Amino acid sequence: MRLIFSLIISSFVLFSCSKETTESNLSQTSDYYPMKIGSWHIYDVDSITYNDFTEPVTIDTFTYQVMEELTDTFYDLEGSLSYEITRSKRAGNDSVNVESQPWKIADIWWVKNSSGNIERIEENIRYVSLLNPIREGKSWDGNVFNYMDAWDFTYENVGKSFEDYDNTITVNQKFEDVVIIYRDYNEVFAKGIGMVSRTRIDVESQDISNPLPILSKAEKGFQFFQTLNSYYIPE
């Protein structure tokens, strides 16, 4: 009996150590979302909106740039160190190069590392963008701190390449494809850089007789694509 008991204890200890080792080897959210004052990221944005109040449907396209810069720190009401994100925009057109235009401050957002989890406050709405530690298939409610319906954010393609970036993670926030509705919300983060891609597709179509994919016959909603153009992170 003593031998059996010893074997059980040893197995439990080995399992616990193995689990702790595995957990410690998992990537941390701070690896994919560095926070340093003076950091900035410039994104190219392409946006398409569909207006079904007109006949035929009005389709408007917009192209512009967004810069997110960490400009200050403060302690929020929870006592957490938070970083101020100053967001600026500039737009061009067919005859004006967007990069020749001045930046105009659009709004102020916030971000913080709360017990290892990355939380962003966008338009006064708080999201849990990344949950620690990072593991393939891991899910959490990204809207747990706001009034919106629960969305199961899920890690996908952990450590895999995405376009020009070698080590990335994809956060699949929401995906739905049901005949007349198509929704695809996701963000991609690169190790040591931060967010490199954000996709927001939310469209509808009542045309069920047309065999074309819904994105080719959208009547209502929007498509939004934000792609990293350049960035700077202080040493």
Short mmCIF file of C-alpha atoms in Angstrom, two decimals:
data_model
loop_
_atom_site.label_atom_id
_atom_site.label_comp_id
_atom_site.label_asym_id
_atom_site.label_seq_id
_atom_site.Cartn_x
_atom_site.Cartn_y
_atom_site.Cartn_z
CA MET A 1 0.00 0.00 0.00
CA ARG A 2 2.83 2.39 0.86
CA LEU A 3 4.41 1.66 -2.55
CA ILE A 4 1.14 2.33 -4.37
CA PHE A 5 0.57 5.52 -2.39
CA SER A 6 4.11 6.70 -3.18
CA LEU A 7 3.61 6.01 -6.87
CA ILE A 8 0.36 7.99 -6.88
CA ILE A 9 1.99 10.97 -5.15
CA SER A 10 4.99 10.83 -7.50
CA SER A 11 2.74 10.72 -10.55
CA PHE A 12 0.75 13.70 -9.26
CA VAL A 13 3.92 15.71 -8.63
CA LEU A 14 5.31 14.87 -12.07
CA PHE A 15 2.01 15.83 -13.72
CA SER A 16 1.88 19.13 -11.81
CA CYS A 17 5.47 19.98 -12.68
CA SER A 18 4.86 19.07 -16.32
CA LYS A 19 1.74 21.24 -16.39
CA GLU A 20 3.56 24.17 -14.78
CA THR A 21 6.44 23.81 -17.25
CA THR A 22 4.02 23.72 -20.17
CA GLU A 23 2.13 26.76 -18.88
CA SER A 24 5.36 28.70 -18.38
CA ASN A 25 6.39 27.97 -21.97
CA LEU A 26 3.20 29.45 -23.39
CA SER A 27 3.41 32.84 -25.06
CA GLN A 28 2.38 35.83 -22.99
CA THR A 29 0.08 38.59 -24.22
CA SER A 30 2.77 41.22 -23.59
CA ASP A 31 4.87 39.48 -26.27
CA TYR A 32 2.22 40.41 -28.84
CA TYR A 33 1.17 43.76 -27.45
CA PRO A 34 4.21 45.77 -26.30
CA MET A 35 3.38 48.94 -24.40
CA LYS A 36 5.94 51.75 -24.40
CA ILE A 37 5.35 55.49 -24.38
CA GLY A 38 6.27 56.91 -27.76
CA SER A 39 5.24 53.80 -29.69
CA TRP A 40 3.17 54.40 -32.80
CA HIS A 41 1.49 52.27 -35.45
CA ILE A 42 0.19 53.60 -38.77
CA TYR A 43 -2.55 51.63 -40.52
CA ASP A 44 -4.00 51.77 -44.02
CA VAL A 45 -7.78 51.56 -43.86
CA ASP A 46 -10.20 50.52 -46.59
CA SER A 47 -13.90 50.78 -45.81
CA ILE A 48 -17.02 49.88 -47.80
CA THR A 49 -20.56 50.73 -46.69
CA TYR A 50 -23.87 49.57 -48.18
CA ASN A 51 -27.04 51.69 -47.95
CA ASP A 52 -30.27 49.80 -48.69
CA PHE A 53 -32.44 52.91 -48.32
CA THR A 54 -31.73 53.71 -51.96
CA GLU A 55 -32.61 51.89 -55.17
CA PRO A 56 -30.27 50.51 -56.31
CA VAL A 57 -28.17 50.01 -53.18
CA THR A 58 -25.63 52.81 -52.67
CA ILE A 59 -22.08 51.59 -52.17
CA ASP A 60 -19.54 54.03 -50.73
CA THR A 61 -15.82 53.36 -50.39
CA PHE A 62 -13.34 55.22 -48.19
CA THR A 63 -9.57 55.02 -47.96
CA TYR A 64 -7.57 56.71 -45.22
CA GLN A 65 -4.85 56.18 -42.61
CA VAL A 66 -5.04 55.86 -38.84
CA MET A 67 -2.17 56.35 -36.40
CA GLU A 68 -2.33 54.96 -32.88
CA GLU A 69 0.29 56.45 -30.55
CA LEU A 70 0.89 55.71 -26.88
CA THR A 71 1.20 59.24 -25.52
CA ASP A 72 0.65 59.10 -21.76
CA THR A 73 -0.04 56.89 -18.74
CA PHE A 74 -2.46 57.16 -15.83
CA TYR A 75 -4.05 54.97 -13.17
CA ASP A 76 -7.70 54.14 -13.81
CA LEU A 77 -10.45 53.78 -11.20
CA GLU A 78 -9.39 50.16 -10.62
CA GLY A 79 -5.86 51.29 -9.79
CA SER A 80 -4.46 49.76 -12.99
CA LEU A 81 -1.70 51.43 -15.00
CA SER A 82 -3.31 52.46 -18.28
CA TYR A 83 -1.85 53.86 -21.50
CA GLU A 84 -3.48 56.64 -23.46
CA ILE A 85 -3.88 55.90 -27.17
CA THR A 86 -4.03 59.07 -29.24
CA ARG A 87 -5.70 58.19 -32.54
CA SER A 88 -5.20 60.46 -35.52
CA LYS A 89 -6.52 60.21 -39.08
CA ARG A 90 -5.65 61.58 -42.49
CA ALA A 91 -7.25 61.00 -45.88
CA GLY A 92 -6.22 61.43 -49.48
CA ASN A 93 -7.83 60.85 -52.87
CA ASP A 94 -6.94 59.99 -56.45
CA SER A 95 -5.08 63.28 -56.86
CA VAL A 96 -3.72 63.77 -53.33
CA ASN A 97 -1.22 61.42 -51.69
CA VAL A 98 -2.54 60.53 -48.24
CA GLU A 99 0.97 60.65 -46.76
CA SER A 100 1.28 64.32 -47.74
CA GLN A 101 -1.71 65.26 -45.58
CA PRO A 102 -1.49 66.42 -41.95
CA TRP A 103 -2.69 64.22 -39.10
CA LYS A 104 -5.83 65.26 -37.27
CA ILE A 105 -6.57 63.86 -33.81
CA ALA A 106 -9.80 61.88 -34.01
CA ASP A 107 -10.24 60.43 -30.52
CA ILE A 108 -8.54 59.07 -27.41
CA TRP A 109 -8.68 55.39 -26.47
CA TRP A 110 -6.98 53.49 -23.64
CA VAL A 111 -5.25 50.17 -23.18
CA LYS A 112 -3.93 48.32 -20.15
CA ASN A 113 -2.36 45.06 -19.09
CA SER A 114 -4.68 43.75 -16.38
CA SER A 115 -3.22 40.66 -14.67
CA GLY A 116 -1.68 39.67 -17.99
CA ASN A 117 -4.82 40.31 -20.04
CA ILE A 118 -4.83 43.10 -22.62
CA GLU A 119 -7.91 45.29 -22.32
CA ARG A 120 -8.68 48.08 -24.78
CA ILE A 121 -11.25 50.80 -24.18
CA GLU A 122 -12.51 51.91 -27.59
CA GLU A 123 -15.23 54.56 -27.82
CA ASN A 124 -15.77 53.99 -24.07
CA ILE A 125 -16.42 50.29 -24.70
CA ARG A 126 -14.09 47.91 -22.87
CA TYR A 127 -12.91 44.75 -24.65
CA VAL A 128 -10.63 41.93 -23.49
CA SER A 129 -8.50 41.84 -26.64
CA LEU A 130 -6.00 39.20 -25.48
CA LEU A 131 -6.24 36.67 -22.64
CA ASN A 132 -3.19 35.30 -20.87
CA PRO A 133 -1.59 32.86 -21.49
CA ILE A 134 -1.92 32.40 -25.24
CA ARG A 135 -2.92 28.91 -26.31
CA GLU A 136 -4.31 27.52 -29.59
CA GLY A 137 -8.08 27.14 -29.34
CA LYS A 138 -8.41 29.04 -26.05
CA SER A 139 -11.66 31.05 -25.83
CA TRP A 140 -13.01 33.84 -23.63
CA ASP A 141 -15.81 36.41 -23.63
CA GLY A 142 -14.28 39.52 -25.14
CA ASN A 143 -17.35 41.56 -24.12
CA VAL A 144 -17.40 40.51 -20.48
CA PHE A 145 -16.88 44.11 -19.31
CA ASN A 146 -19.38 45.83 -21.60
CA TYR A 147 -23.11 45.81 -22.37
CA MET A 148 -22.82 43.90 -25.66
CA ASP A 149 -23.81 40.28 -26.17
CA ALA A 150 -21.17 37.71 -25.26
CA TRP A 151 -18.71 36.95 -28.04
CA ASP A 152 -16.36 33.99 -27.75
CA PHE A 153 -12.94 35.30 -28.82
CA THR A 154 -10.72 32.36 -29.82
CA TYR A 155 -6.98 32.02 -30.47
CA GLU A 156 -6.11 30.55 -33.87
CA ASN A 157 -2.90 30.03 -35.86
CA VAL A 158 -0.74 30.65 -32.80
CA GLY A 159 2.91 31.19 -33.79
CA LYS A 160 2.18 30.95 -37.52
CA SER A 161 3.10 33.37 -40.29
CA PHE A 162 0.68 36.01 -41.55
CA GLU A 163 1.61 37.90 -44.71
CA ASP A 164 5.05 39.47 -43.99
CA TYR A 165 5.09 38.57 -40.28
CA ASP A 166 6.65 35.35 -39.03
CA ASN A 167 5.20 34.82 -35.56
CA THR A 168 1.58 35.88 -35.15
CA ILE A 169 -1.68 35.00 -33.42
CA THR A 170 -5.17 35.43 -34.81
CA VAL A 171 -8.08 36.30 -32.54
CA ASN A 172 -11.27 35.11 -34.16
CA GLN A 173 -13.85 37.32 -32.49
CA LYS A 174 -16.96 36.36 -34.41
CA PHE A 175 -17.81 34.42 -37.57
CA GLU A 176 -21.28 33.83 -38.98
CA ASP A 177 -22.39 32.76 -42.45
CA VAL A 178 -26.12 32.00 -42.59
CA VAL A 179 -27.68 32.56 -46.05
CA ILE A 180 -28.58 36.25 -45.65
CA ILE A 181 -26.02 37.28 -43.04
CA TYR A 182 -22.23 37.25 -43.16
CA ARG A 183 -20.08 38.43 -40.26
CA ASP A 184 -16.33 38.10 -39.84
CA TYR A 185 -14.54 39.94 -37.03
CA ASN A 186 -10.89 39.14 -36.38
CA GLU A 187 -7.58 40.69 -35.37
CA VAL A 188 -4.01 39.53 -35.98
CA PHE A 189 -1.10 40.36 -33.66
CA ALA A 190 2.60 39.92 -34.46
CA LYS A 191 5.16 39.12 -31.78
CA GLY A 192 7.11 42.18 -30.68
CA ILE A 193 4.97 44.49 -32.84
CA GLY A 194 1.30 44.48 -31.87
CA MET A 195 -1.80 44.46 -34.02
CA VAL A 196 -1.03 44.14 -37.73
CA SER A 197 -4.50 43.48 -39.12
CA ARG A 198 -8.11 44.13 -38.15
CA THR A 199 -11.07 42.91 -40.19
CA ARG A 200 -14.71 43.85 -39.64
CA ILE A 201 -17.25 42.45 -42.11
CA ASP A 202 -20.93 42.70 -41.25
CA VAL A 203 -23.29 42.53 -44.24
CA GLU A 204 -26.79 41.34 -45.07
CA SER A 205 -28.71 40.48 -48.22
CA GLN A 206 -32.34 39.51 -48.71
CA ASP A 207 -31.64 38.13 -52.19
CA ILE A 208 -31.88 34.39 -51.47
CA SER A 209 -32.59 33.42 -55.09
CA ASN A 210 -29.24 34.68 -56.35
CA PRO A 211 -26.56 31.95 -56.02
CA LEU A 212 -23.74 34.49 -55.70
CA PRO A 213 -21.86 34.63 -52.35
CA ILE A 214 -23.37 37.19 -49.99
CA LEU A 215 -20.30 39.44 -50.24
CA SER A 216 -21.04 39.83 -53.95
CA LYS A 217 -24.66 40.84 -53.38
CA ALA A 218 -24.51 42.72 -50.05
CA GLU A 219 -27.32 45.22 -49.56
CA LYS A 220 -26.71 46.44 -46.04
CA GLY A 221 -23.79 46.75 -43.64
CA PHE A 222 -20.09 47.37 -44.05
CA GLN A 223 -16.64 45.95 -44.71
CA PHE A 224 -13.62 47.37 -42.87
CA PHE A 225 -9.98 46.38 -43.36
CA GLN A 226 -7.14 47.87 -41.29
CA THR A 227 -3.60 46.84 -42.24
CA LEU A 228 -0.32 47.87 -40.62
CA ASN A 229 1.70 50.21 -42.82
CA SER A 230 4.59 51.12 -40.47
CA TYR A 231 5.42 51.28 -36.79
CA TYR A 232 7.94 52.39 -34.20
CA ILE A 233 8.59 50.98 -30.73
CA PRO A 234 11.29 52.58 -28.55
CA GLU A 235 14.05 50.37 -27.17
#
